[in-house]
PDB file of C-alpha atoms in Angstrom:
ATOM      1  CA  MET A   1     -53.809  11.581 -97.777  1.00 41.00           C
ATOM      2  CA  PHE A   2     -55.907  10.226 -94.900  1.00 50.00           C
ATOM      3  CA  GLY A   3     -52.969  10.706 -92.546  1.00 71.00           C
ATOM      4  CA  LEU A   4     -52.500  14.337 -93.597  1.00 80.00           C
ATOM      5  CA  GLU A   5     -56.209  15.087 -93.207  1.00 85.00           C
ATOM      6  CA  THR A   6     -56.184  13.617 -89.703  1.00 88.00           C
ATOM      7  CA  LEU A   7     -53.125  15.678 -88.821  1.00 89.00           C
ATOM      8  CA  ASP A   8     -54.826  18.827 -90.112  1.00 89.00           C
ATOM      9  CA  VAL A   9     -57.889  18.090 -87.970  1.00 91.00           C
ATOM     10  CA  LEU A  10     -55.629  17.831 -84.914  1.00 92.00           C
ATOM     11  CA  ILE A  11     -53.861  21.061 -85.882  1.00 91.00           C
ATOM     12  CA  GLY A  12     -57.231  22.789 -86.195  1.00 91.00           C
ATOM     13  CA  LEU A  13     -58.286  21.691 -82.721  1.00 93.00           C
ATOM     14  CA  MET A  14     -54.901  22.636 -81.247  1.00 93.00           C
ATOM     15  CA  THR A  15     -55.143  26.072 -82.848  1.00 91.00           C
ATOM     16  CA  LEU A  16     -58.554  26.562 -81.263  1.00 91.00           C
ATOM     17  CA  TYR A  17     -57.205  25.484 -77.863  1.00 93.00           C
ATOM     18  CA  PHE A  18     -54.184  27.753 -78.287  1.00 92.00           C
ATOM     19  CA  VAL A  19     -56.047  30.968 -79.113  1.00 89.00           C
ATOM     20  CA  PHE A  20     -58.617  30.480 -76.361  1.00 90.00           C
ATOM     21  CA  ALA A  21     -55.950  29.498 -73.836  1.00 92.00           C
ATOM     22  CA  ILE A  22     -54.192  32.803 -74.555  1.00 89.00           C
ATOM     23  CA  ALA A  23     -57.479  34.678 -74.085  1.00 89.00           C
ATOM     24  CA  CYS A  24     -58.178  32.775 -70.876  1.00 91.00           C
ATOM     25  CA  THR A  25     -54.704  33.547 -69.503  1.00 89.00           C
ATOM     26  CA  ALA A  26     -55.126  37.239 -70.365  1.00 88.00           C
ATOM     27  CA  ILE A  27     -58.418  37.363 -68.462  1.00 90.00           C
ATOM     28  CA  VAL A  28     -56.890  35.654 -65.407  1.00 91.00           C
ATOM     29  CA  GLU A  29     -53.937  38.056 -65.420  1.00 90.00           C
ATOM     30  CA  ALA A  30     -56.291  41.029 -65.683  1.00 89.00           C
ATOM     31  CA  ILE A  31     -58.358  39.780 -62.751  1.00 91.00           C
ATOM     32  CA  SER A  32     -55.173  39.171 -60.742  1.00 90.00           C
ATOM     33  CA  ALA A  33     -53.995  42.716 -61.445  1.00 87.00           C
ATOM     34  CA  TRP A  34     -57.412  44.218 -60.690  1.00 89.00           C
ATOM     35  CA  THR A  35     -57.698  42.379 -57.343  1.00 89.00           C
ATOM     36  CA  ASN A  36     -54.000  42.924 -56.456  1.00 89.00           C
ATOM     37  CA  LEU A  37     -53.666  39.178 -56.061  1.00 91.00           C
ATOM     38  CA  ARG A  38     -49.863  39.192 -56.288  1.00 91.00           C
ATOM     39  CA  SER A  39     -49.419  41.847 -53.612  1.00 91.00           C
ATOM     40  CA  LYS A  40     -51.954  40.117 -51.343  1.00 91.00           C
ATOM     41  CA  ASN A  41     -50.139  36.830 -51.845  1.00 92.00           C
ATOM     42  CA  LEU A  42     -46.809  38.492 -50.968  1.00 92.00           C
ATOM     43  CA  PHE A  43     -48.305  40.088 -47.857  1.00 92.00           C
ATOM     44  CA  ALA A  44     -49.735  36.735 -46.715  1.00 92.00           C
ATOM     45  CA  ALA A  45     -46.316  35.087 -47.119  1.00 91.00           C
ATOM     46  CA  LEU A  46     -44.470  37.847 -45.247  1.00 92.00           C
ATOM     47  CA  ASP A  47     -47.160  37.970 -42.565  1.00 91.00           C
ATOM     48  CA  GLU A  48     -46.407  34.327 -41.864  1.00 88.00           C
ATOM     49  CA  LEU A  49     -42.633  34.929 -41.826  1.00 90.00           C
ATOM     50  CA  PHE A  50     -42.707  38.154 -39.807  1.00 92.00           C
ATOM     51  CA  SER A  51     -45.480  37.242 -37.383  1.00 91.00           C
ATOM     52  CA  GLY A  52     -44.737  38.956 -34.073  1.00 92.00           C
ATOM     53  CA  GLU A  53     -43.834  42.290 -32.523  1.00 92.00           C
ATOM     54  CA  LEU A  54     -40.922  44.600 -33.221  1.00 91.00           C
ATOM     55  CA  ALA A  55     -41.854  46.620 -30.137  1.00 89.00           C
ATOM     56  CA  PRO A  56     -44.815  46.604 -27.740  1.00 89.00           C
ATOM     57  CA  ASP A  57     -48.000  47.190 -29.766  1.00 88.00           C
ATOM     58  CA  LYS A  58     -45.960  47.438 -32.988  1.00 91.00           C
ATOM     59  CA  GLN A  59     -46.295  44.503 -35.361  1.00 93.00           C
ATOM     60  CA  PHE A  60     -43.114  43.619 -37.246  1.00 94.00           C
ATOM     61  CA  ILE A  61     -44.970  43.158 -40.541  1.00 93.00           C
ATOM     62  CA  ASN A  62     -46.483  46.657 -40.375  1.00 92.00           C
ATOM     63  CA  GLN A  63     -43.126  48.270 -39.623  1.00 92.00           C
ATOM     64  CA  PHE A  64     -41.601  46.301 -42.494  1.00 94.00           C
ATOM     65  CA  PHE A  65     -44.087  47.618 -45.067  1.00 92.00           C
ATOM     66  CA  GLU A  66     -43.768  51.156 -43.713  1.00 90.00           C
ATOM     67  CA  HIS A  67     -39.999  51.161 -44.264  1.00 91.00           C
ATOM     68  CA  PRO A  68     -38.932  53.633 -47.005  1.00 91.00           C
ATOM     69  CA  LEU A  69     -37.153  50.931 -49.034  1.00 92.00           C
ATOM     70  CA  VAL A  70     -40.367  48.919 -49.239  1.00 92.00           C
ATOM     71  CA  GLN A  71     -42.523  51.998 -49.775  1.00 90.00           C
ATOM     72  CA  SER A  72     -40.358  52.923 -52.767  1.00 90.00           C
ATOM     73  CA  LEU A  73     -41.513  49.689 -54.450  1.00 89.00           C
ATOM     74  CA  SER A  74     -45.191  50.324 -53.740  1.00 81.00           C
ATOM     75  CA  LYS A  75     -47.816  52.063 -55.838  1.00 74.00           C
ATOM     76  CA  GLY A  76     -49.006  55.102 -53.946  1.00 66.00           C
ATOM     77  CA  LYS A  77     -48.617  55.937 -50.278  1.00 66.00           C
ATOM     78  CA  HIS A  78     -50.923  53.184 -49.065  1.00 67.00           C
ATOM     79  CA  GLY A  79     -50.132  50.633 -51.762  1.00 76.00           C
ATOM     80  CA  ARG A  80     -48.185  47.421 -51.344  1.00 86.00           C
ATOM     81  CA  PRO A  81     -45.638  45.963 -53.745  1.00 89.00           C
ATOM     82  CA  SER A  82     -46.301  42.747 -55.633  1.00 89.00           C
ATOM     83  CA  TYR A  83     -42.611  41.807 -55.595  1.00 91.00           C
ATOM     84  CA  ILE A  84     -39.684  42.593 -53.284  1.00 93.00           C
ATOM     85  CA  PRO A  85     -36.106  41.471 -54.040  1.00 94.00           C
ATOM     86  CA  SER A  86     -34.650  39.244 -51.333  1.00 93.00           C
ATOM     87  CA  GLU A  87     -31.701  41.585 -50.773  1.00 94.00           C
ATOM     88  CA  ILE A  88     -34.117  44.446 -50.004  1.00 94.00           C
ATOM     89  CA  VAL A  89     -35.975  42.243 -47.520  1.00 94.00           C
ATOM     90  CA  ALA A  90     -32.685  41.388 -45.791  1.00 94.00           C
ATOM     91  CA  ARG A  91     -31.591  45.023 -45.566  1.00 94.00           C
ATOM     92  CA  VAL A  92     -34.949  46.164 -44.168  1.00 94.00           C
ATOM     93  CA  VAL A  93     -34.979  43.397 -41.535  1.00 94.00           C
ATOM     94  CA  GLU A  94     -31.472  44.356 -40.473  1.00 92.00           C
ATOM     95  CA  ALA A  95     -32.442  48.034 -40.273  1.00 92.00           C
ATOM     96  CA  LEU A  96     -35.522  47.271 -38.155  1.00 92.00           C
ATOM     97  CA  VAL A  97     -33.584  45.037 -35.772  1.00 91.00           C
ATOM     98  CA  VAL A  98     -30.646  47.401 -35.290  1.00 88.00           C
ATOM     99  CA  GLY A  99     -32.831  50.513 -35.182  1.00 82.00           C
ATOM    100  CA  LYS A 100     -31.396  54.000 -35.356  1.00 64.00           C
ATOM    101  CA  ASN A 101     -28.437  53.185 -33.119  1.00 63.00           C
ATOM    102  CA  VAL A 102     -25.529  52.778 -35.541  1.00 60.00           C
ATOM    103  CA  LEU A 103     -23.415  51.177 -32.785  1.00 57.00           C
ATOM    104  CA  ALA A 104     -25.994  48.492 -31.963  1.00 75.00           C
ATOM    105  CA  THR A 105     -25.205  44.913 -32.931  1.00 85.00           C
ATOM    106  CA  ILE A 106     -27.589  42.531 -34.630  1.00 88.00           C
ATOM    107  CA  PRO A 107     -27.599  39.999 -31.742  1.00 89.00           C
ATOM    108  CA  ALA A 108     -28.354  42.798 -29.276  1.00 89.00           C
ATOM    109  CA  GLY A 109     -31.135  44.098 -31.482  1.00 89.00           C
ATOM    110  CA  VAL A 110     -32.737  40.657 -31.740  1.00 90.00           C
ATOM    111  CA  SER A 111     -32.430  40.148 -27.975  1.00 90.00           C
ATOM    112  CA  SER A 112     -34.194  43.471 -27.353  1.00 89.00           C
ATOM    113  CA  LEU A 113     -37.311  42.364 -29.215  1.00 91.00           C
ATOM    114  CA  PRO A 114     -40.248  41.976 -26.793  1.00 91.00           C
ATOM    115  CA  GLY A 115     -41.227  38.648 -25.295  1.00 90.00           C
ATOM    116  CA  THR A 116     -39.536  35.298 -25.797  1.00 90.00           C
ATOM    117  CA  ALA A 117     -38.931  33.052 -28.763  1.00 88.00           C
ATOM    118  CA  GLU A 118     -42.098  31.146 -27.836  1.00 89.00           C
ATOM    119  CA  SER A 119     -44.361  34.173 -27.346  1.00 90.00           C
ATOM    120  CA  ASN A 120     -42.924  36.324 -30.175  1.00 92.00           C
ATOM    121  CA  ARG A 121     -42.490  34.228 -33.315  1.00 92.00           C
ATOM    122  CA  ILE A 122     -40.284  36.674 -35.240  1.00 93.00           C
ATOM    123  CA  LYS A 123     -37.878  36.812 -32.297  1.00 93.00           C
ATOM    124  CA  GLY A 124     -37.485  33.040 -32.383  1.00 93.00           C
ATOM    125  CA  ILE A 125     -36.857  33.057 -36.133  1.00 93.00           C
ATOM    126  CA  LEU A 126     -34.278  35.850 -35.939  1.00 93.00           C
ATOM    127  CA  GLU A 127     -32.506  34.261 -32.970  1.00 93.00           C
ATOM    128  CA  THR A 128     -32.067  31.119 -35.060  1.00 93.00           C
ATOM    129  CA  LEU A 129     -30.639  33.149 -37.956  1.00 92.00           C
ATOM    130  CA  VAL A 130     -28.319  35.060 -35.590  1.00 92.00           C
ATOM    131  CA  ALA A 131     -27.035  31.776 -34.179  1.00 91.00           C
ATOM    132  CA  GLU A 132     -26.071  30.736 -37.716  1.00 88.00           C
ATOM    133  CA  ALA A 133     -24.646  34.108 -38.795  1.00 87.00           C
ATOM    134  CA  GLY A 134     -23.150  35.431 -35.551  1.00 76.00           C
ATOM    135  CA  ASN A 135     -22.467  39.143 -35.489  1.00 77.00           C
ATOM    136  CA  ASP A 136     -21.570  39.244 -39.176  1.00 87.00           C
ATOM    137  CA  ALA A 137     -24.033  41.542 -40.942  1.00 89.00           C
ATOM    138  CA  VAL A 138     -23.422  40.080 -44.399  1.00 92.00           C
ATOM    139  CA  SER A 139     -24.015  36.525 -43.187  1.00 93.00           C
ATOM    140  CA  PHE A 140     -27.145  37.648 -41.331  1.00 92.00           C
ATOM    141  CA  ARG A 141     -28.564  39.283 -44.450  1.00 93.00           C
ATOM    142  CA  ASP A 142     -27.778  36.144 -46.453  1.00 94.00           C
ATOM    143  CA  GLU A 143     -29.642  33.993 -43.919  1.00 93.00           C
ATOM    144  CA  VAL A 144     -32.640  36.330 -43.972  1.00 94.00           C
ATOM    145  CA  ALA A 145     -32.664  36.264 -47.791  1.00 94.00           C
ATOM    146  CA  LYS A 146     -32.555  32.452 -47.800  1.00 94.00           C
ATOM    147  CA  GLN A 147     -35.449  32.265 -45.355  1.00 93.00           C
ATOM    148  CA  PHE A 148     -37.430  34.740 -47.459  1.00 94.00           C
ATOM    149  CA  ASP A 149     -36.770  32.744 -50.640  1.00 94.00           C
ATOM    150  CA  ALA A 150     -37.952  29.553 -48.926  1.00 93.00           C
ATOM    151  CA  VAL A 151     -41.195  31.253 -47.857  1.00 92.00           C
ATOM    152  CA  MET A 152     -41.706  32.699 -51.342  1.00 92.00           C
ATOM    153  CA  ASP A 153     -41.366  29.235 -52.874  1.00 92.00           C
ATOM    154  CA  ARG A 154     -44.418  28.246 -50.840  1.00 90.00           C
ATOM    155  CA  ALA A 155     -46.167  31.508 -51.736  1.00 90.00           C
ATOM    156  CA  SER A 156     -45.574  30.798 -55.423  1.00 92.00           C
ATOM    157  CA  GLY A 157     -47.393  27.508 -54.935  1.00 91.00           C
ATOM    158  CA  TRP A 158     -50.322  29.347 -53.317  1.00 91.00           C
ATOM    159  CA  TYR A 159     -50.503  31.792 -56.196  1.00 92.00           C
ATOM    160  CA  LYS A 160     -50.262  29.046 -58.808  1.00 92.00           C
ATOM    161  CA  ARG A 161     -53.108  27.053 -57.249  1.00 93.00           C
ATOM    162  CA  ARG A 162     -55.308  30.142 -57.085  1.00 93.00           C
ATOM    163  CA  THR A 163     -54.669  31.098 -60.693  1.00 93.00           C
ATOM    164  CA  GLN A 164     -55.186  27.513 -61.851  1.00 93.00           C
ATOM    165  CA  PHE A 165     -58.598  27.506 -60.200  1.00 94.00           C
ATOM    166  CA  MET A 166     -59.396  30.882 -61.758  1.00 94.00           C
ATOM    167  CA  THR A 167     -58.219  29.608 -65.149  1.00 93.00           C
ATOM    168  CA  PHE A 168     -60.529  26.599 -64.933  1.00 95.00           C
ATOM    169  CA  ILE A 169     -63.532  28.764 -63.996  1.00 95.00           C
ATOM    170  CA  ILE A 170     -62.819  31.250 -66.814  1.00 94.00           C
ATOM    171  CA  ALA A 171     -62.359  28.361 -69.259  1.00 94.00           C
ATOM    172  CA  VAL A 172     -65.758  26.957 -68.242  1.00 95.00           C
ATOM    173  CA  LEU A 173     -67.396  30.341 -68.843  1.00 93.00           C
ATOM    174  CA  LEU A 174     -65.700  30.944 -72.203  1.00 91.00           C
ATOM    175  CA  VAL A 175     -66.258  27.439 -73.544  1.00 93.00           C
ATOM    176  CA  SER A 176     -69.862  27.070 -72.401  1.00 93.00           C
ATOM    177  CA  GLY A 177     -70.752  30.598 -73.511  1.00 90.00           C
ATOM    178  CA  GLY A 178     -69.219  30.091 -76.944  1.00 89.00           C
ATOM    179  CA  ASN A 179     -70.437  26.489 -77.357  1.00 91.00           C
ATOM    180  CA  ILE A 180     -66.877  25.389 -78.160  1.00 92.00           C
ATOM    181  CA  ASP A 181     -67.560  21.670 -78.501  1.00 93.00           C
ATOM    182  CA  SER A 182     -64.463  19.670 -79.428  1.00 94.00           C
ATOM    183  CA  LEU A 183     -66.435  16.668 -80.681  1.00 94.00           C
ATOM    184  CA  ASN A 184     -68.634  18.749 -82.976  1.00 92.00           C
ATOM    185  CA  LEU A 185     -65.703  20.854 -84.194  1.00 91.00           C
ATOM    186  CA  SER A 186     -63.677  17.750 -85.010  1.00 92.00           C
ATOM    187  CA  ARG A 187     -66.558  16.524 -87.205  1.00 92.00           C
ATOM    188  CA  VAL A 188     -66.706  19.906 -88.947  1.00 90.00           C
ATOM    189  CA  LEU A 189     -62.952  19.875 -89.564  1.00 91.00           C
ATOM    190  CA  ALA A 190     -63.024  16.306 -90.846  1.00 91.00           C
ATOM    191  CA  SER A 191     -65.753  17.119 -93.391  1.00 91.00           C
ATOM    192  CA  ASP A 192     -64.666  20.610 -94.540  1.00 88.00           C
ATOM    193  CA  SER A 193     -61.259  20.841 -96.230  1.00 88.00           C
ATOM    194  CA  ALA A 194     -61.530  24.623 -96.656  1.00 89.00           C
ATOM    195  CA  VAL A 195     -61.868  25.168 -92.900  1.00 90.00           C
ATOM    196  CA  ARG A 196     -58.949  22.812 -92.264  1.00 89.00           C
ATOM    197  CA  GLU A 197     -56.701  24.700 -94.662  1.00 90.00           C
ATOM    198  CA  LYS A 198     -57.592  28.074 -93.121  1.00 90.00           C
ATOM    199  CA  LEU A 199     -56.914  26.796 -89.617  1.00 90.00           C
ATOM    200  CA  VAL A 200     -53.565  25.319 -90.657  1.00 89.00           C
ATOM    201  CA  THR A 201     -52.630  28.721 -92.087  1.00 89.00           C
ATOM    202  CA  LEU A 202     -53.836  30.396 -88.899  1.00 89.00           C
ATOM    203  CA  ALA A 203     -51.830  27.914 -86.823  1.00 88.00           C
ATOM    204  CA  GLN A 204     -48.608  28.821 -88.623  1.00 88.00           C
ATOM    205  CA  GLN A 205     -49.392  32.519 -88.182  1.00 87.00           C
ATOM    206  CA  LYS A 206     -50.006  32.099 -84.438  1.00 86.00           C
ATOM    207  CA  VAL A 207     -46.844  30.038 -83.976  1.00 85.00           C
ATOM    208  CA  ASP A 208     -44.772  32.682 -85.762  1.00 85.00           C
ATOM    209  CA  GLU A 209     -46.314  35.442 -83.630  1.00 85.00           C
ATOM    210  CA  ALA A 210     -45.655  33.503 -80.424  1.00 83.00           C
ATOM    211  CA  LYS A 211     -42.041  32.855 -81.473  1.00 82.00           C
ATOM    212  CA  LYS A 212     -41.540  36.575 -82.053  1.00 82.00           C
ATOM    213  CA  GLN A 213     -43.024  37.457 -78.658  1.00 79.00           C
ATOM    214  CA  THR A 214     -40.775  34.900 -76.976  1.00 77.00           C
ATOM    215  CA  GLN A 215     -37.718  36.310 -78.705  1.00 74.00           C
ATOM    216  CA  CYS A 216     -38.699  39.845 -77.696  1.00 72.00           C
ATOM    217  CA  ALA A 217     -39.201  38.749 -74.090  1.00 66.00           C
ATOM    218  CA  ASN A 218     -35.751  37.144 -74.119  1.00 68.00           C
ATOM    219  CA  ASN A 219     -34.208  40.236 -75.796  1.00 65.00           C
ATOM    220  CA  THR A 220     -32.960  38.131 -78.700  1.00 50.00           C
ATOM    221  CA  ALA A 221     -34.802  40.166 -81.334  1.00 48.00           C
ATOM    222  CA  SER A 222     -35.045  43.887 -80.673  1.00 51.00           C
ATOM    223  CA  ASP A 223     -36.347  44.878 -84.121  1.00 56.00           C
ATOM    224  CA  ASN A 224     -40.109  45.256 -84.528  1.00 59.00           C
ATOM    225  CA  CYS A 225     -40.692  44.410 -80.862  1.00 62.00           C
ATOM    226  CA  THR A 226     -43.627  46.090 -79.177  1.00 58.00           C
ATOM    227  CA  GLN A 227     -44.329  46.601 -75.503  1.00 56.00           C
ATOM    228  CA  PRO A 228     -46.585  43.825 -74.136  1.00 56.00           C
ATOM    229  CA  PRO A 229     -50.107  45.063 -73.342  1.00 55.00           C
ATOM    230  CA  THR A 230     -50.994  45.945 -69.767  1.00 58.00           C
ATOM    231  CA  ALA A 231     -52.987  43.296 -67.917  1.00 60.00           C
ATOM    232  CA  THR A 232     -56.364  45.043 -67.899  1.00 70.00           C
ATOM    233  CA  LEU A 233     -59.898  43.758 -68.368  1.00 69.00           C
ATOM    234  CA  LYS A 234     -60.133  45.790 -71.590  1.00 75.00           C
ATOM    235  CA  ALA A 235     -56.996  44.149 -72.988  1.00 74.00           C
ATOM    236  CA  ALA A 236     -58.278  40.726 -71.907  1.00 74.00           C
ATOM    237  CA  ASN A 237     -61.584  41.362 -73.693  1.00 76.00           C
ATOM    238  CA  GLU A 238     -59.618  42.290 -76.818  1.00 78.00           C
ATOM    239  CA  HIS A 239     -57.758  38.968 -76.614  1.00 76.00           C
ATOM    240  CA  TYR A 240     -61.072  37.121 -76.459  1.00 79.00           C
ATOM    241  CA  ASP A 241     -62.541  39.115 -79.359  1.00 81.00           C
ATOM    242  CA  ASP A 242     -59.422  38.387 -81.414  1.00 80.00           C
ATOM    243  CA  ALA A 243     -59.749  34.659 -80.700  1.00 81.00           C
ATOM    244  CA  VAL A 244     -63.391  34.629 -81.809  1.00 82.00           C
ATOM    245  CA  ALA A 245     -62.608  36.710 -84.905  1.00 84.00           C
ATOM    246  CA  ASP A 246     -59.727  34.404 -85.896  1.00 81.00           C
ATOM    247  CA  LEU A 247     -61.903  31.311 -85.745  1.00 82.00           C
ATOM    248  CA  LYS A 248     -64.806  32.965 -87.540  1.00 83.00           C
ATOM    249  CA  SER A 249     -62.443  34.058 -90.303  1.00 82.00           C
ATOM    250  CA  ALA A 250     -61.485  30.399 -90.707  1.00 82.00           C
ATOM    251  CA  GLY A 251     -65.145  29.479 -91.198  1.00 83.00           C
ATOM    252  CA  LEU A 252     -65.991  28.147 -87.730  1.00 83.00           C
ATOM    253  CA  GLU A 253     -69.297  29.263 -86.274  1.00 81.00           C
ATOM    254  CA  LEU A 254     -69.307  29.639 -82.488  1.00 83.00           C
ATOM    255  CA  GLY A 255     -72.210  30.165 -80.156  1.00 85.00           C
ATOM    256  CA  TRP A 256     -75.520  28.420 -79.523  1.00 88.00           C
ATOM    257  CA  LYS A 257     -77.768  28.121 -82.570  1.00 86.00           C
ATOM    258  CA  THR A 258     -79.844  25.134 -81.423  1.00 87.00           C
ATOM    259  CA  TRP A 259     -80.154  23.044 -78.285  1.00 89.00           C
ATOM    260  CA  PRO A 260     -79.544  19.275 -78.048  1.00 88.00           C
ATOM    261  CA  ASP A 261     -82.696  17.234 -78.660  1.00 89.00           C
ATOM    262  CA  ASP A 262     -82.422  14.487 -76.019  1.00 90.00           C
ATOM    263  CA  TRP A 263     -80.281  13.324 -73.101  1.00 91.00           C
ATOM    264  CA  LYS A 264     -77.873  11.435 -75.375  1.00 93.00           C
ATOM    265  CA  ALA A 265     -77.240  14.577 -77.392  1.00 91.00           C
ATOM    266  CA  TRP A 266     -76.820  16.546 -74.170  1.00 93.00           C
ATOM    267  CA  LEU A 267     -74.332  13.980 -72.856  1.00 95.00           C
ATOM    268  CA  THR A 268     -72.316  14.206 -76.086  1.00 94.00           C
ATOM    269  CA  LYS A 269     -72.442  17.990 -75.892  1.00 94.00           C
ATOM    270  CA  VAL A 270     -71.238  18.068 -72.277  1.00 95.00           C
ATOM    271  CA  VAL A 271     -68.377  15.688 -73.061  1.00 96.00           C
ATOM    272  CA  GLY A 272     -67.326  17.841 -76.008  1.00 95.00           C
ATOM    273  CA  LEU A 273     -67.420  20.999 -73.903  1.00 96.00           C
ATOM    274  CA  LEU A 274     -65.473  19.400 -71.046  1.00 96.00           C
ATOM    275  CA  ILE A 275     -62.744  18.269 -73.444  1.00 96.00           C
ATOM    276  CA  THR A 276     -62.354  21.867 -74.575  1.00 95.00           C
ATOM    277  CA  VAL A 277     -62.401  23.203 -70.999  1.00 96.00           C
ATOM    278  CA  PHE A 278     -59.608  20.903 -69.847  1.00 96.00           C
ATOM    279  CA  ALA A 279     -57.612  21.570 -73.012  1.00 95.00           C
ATOM    280  CA  VAL A 280     -57.895  25.357 -72.680  1.00 94.00           C
ATOM    281  CA  SER A 281     -56.995  25.098 -68.971  1.00 94.00           C
ATOM    282  CA  LEU A 282     -53.603  23.659 -69.928  1.00 92.00           C
ATOM    283  CA  GLY A 283     -52.546  27.154 -70.992  1.00 89.00           C
ATOM    284  CA  GLY A 284     -51.094  28.872 -74.022  1.00 87.00           C
ATOM    285  CA  PRO A 285     -47.430  27.839 -73.484  1.00 89.00           C
ATOM    286  CA  PHE A 286     -48.414  24.159 -73.469  1.00 91.00           C
ATOM    287  CA  TRP A 287     -50.316  24.378 -76.754  1.00 91.00           C
ATOM    288  CA  PHE A 288     -47.663  26.591 -78.320  1.00 90.00           C
ATOM    289  CA  ASP A 289     -45.043  23.917 -77.690  1.00 92.00           C
ATOM    290  CA  ILE A 290     -47.259  21.096 -78.990  1.00 92.00           C
ATOM    291  CA  LEU A 291     -48.506  23.071 -81.985  1.00 90.00           C
ATOM    292  CA  GLN A 292     -44.994  24.105 -82.940  1.00 89.00           C
ATOM    293  CA  ARG A 293     -43.821  20.476 -82.943  1.00 89.00           C
ATOM    294  CA  VAL A 294     -46.821  19.277 -84.934  1.00 89.00           C
ATOM    295  CA  MET A 295     -46.374  22.033 -87.525  1.00 87.00           C
ATOM    296  CA  GLN A 296     -42.754  20.998 -87.936  1.00 85.00           C
ATOM    297  CA  VAL A 297     -43.856  17.416 -88.541  1.00 83.00           C
ATOM    298  CA  ARG A 298     -46.415  18.585 -91.106  1.00 80.00           C
ATOM    299  CA  SER A 299     -43.933  20.791 -92.958  1.00 75.00           C
ATOM    300  CA  THR A 300     -41.464  17.904 -93.122  1.00 73.00           C
ATOM    301  CA  GLY A 301     -44.043  15.679 -94.770  1.00 58.00           C
ATOM    302  CA  PRO A 302     -43.923  11.912 -95.235  1.00 52.00           C
ATOM    303  CA  LYS A 303     -40.572  10.303 -95.832  1.00 48.00           C
ATOM    304  CA  PRO A 304     -40.167   9.643 -99.562  1.00 49.00           C
ATOM    305  CA  ALA A 305     -40.090   6.013-100.624  1.00 50.00           C
ATOM    306  CA  GLU A 306     -36.698   4.613-101.440  1.00 53.00           C
ATOM    307  CA  PRO A 307     -36.203   3.822-105.144  1.00 54.00           C
ATOM    308  CA  ASP A 308     -36.058   0.193-106.168  1.00 56.00           C
ATOM    309  CA  LYS A 309     -32.528  -1.084-106.220  1.00 53.00           C
ATOM    310  CA  PRO A 310     -31.479  -2.405-109.629  1.00 54.00           C
ATOM    311  CA  ASN A 311     -30.713  -6.065-109.802  1.00 55.00           C
ATOM    312  CA  SER A 312     -26.972  -6.650-109.757  1.00 46.00           C
ATOM    313  CA  THR A 313     -27.294  -9.862-111.782  1.00 48.00           C
ATOM    314  CA  LYS A 314     -29.402 -10.850-114.676  1.00 47.00           C
ATOM    315  CA  LYS A 315     -30.960 -14.194-114.967  1.00 42.00           C
TER     316      LYS A 315
END
């Protein structure tokens, strides 16, 4: 029984981490959408790749984003896309290099770019790609797409680091504001069987909901699938309210009722809060995977004892 109680305490804590990690992720995504972080990240990556001039006083990057194929992916006349397929990038680069002369060749178009490979960075990059592809347009587009993909791999790392930092800051705000102390909550769960049972039930409910959302995202279950909510601050606030409501329904009281009495109590409080912050920062997918495995272990239960084998001989 002690083992099952301990497992239920862990499930309760994991459920808390899971629901707040989802809320934290929703807030970060809403902030990213509101600040156009993805489109800014894409522009920074392409600005590095396409640094240089297409013509005197005409920056290559500006001409790229003004191309109709890129504009068709943007929101509004002055908007910028947050994602561009590599094949579109390759076609636009080819169109800019060749220009309106249908008889012009790609090598000639690259050679006509202003300056030298040293003074005009984009000219040096394209000359290298032309040397590998020759005058074959398909090979040239493939080389451009490969170069773009390599740059976007780095850009993905930039975006991930930024969102990880944002996630940590949001986790600090949510956890400290809600007084979500892992050490105190573990004591509550260990002493209150009713709260443990409610959180175990909630854990199974959240796992089932997450499984359904995953199946819908992978198009493996079309029935009863709903469109995912738009990443807005209102939707993120709803995620947070749902997380608080779920835990309150299980009997957990969040928020600051009293303050620690002395420095030892403060130290314990800070440690408990930091544990929650780092746990929530791991993200919803991490806790979904762990929680799903632990719930499977719990549902399996302890291995039944083998019956005593009857003696084959009698003394």
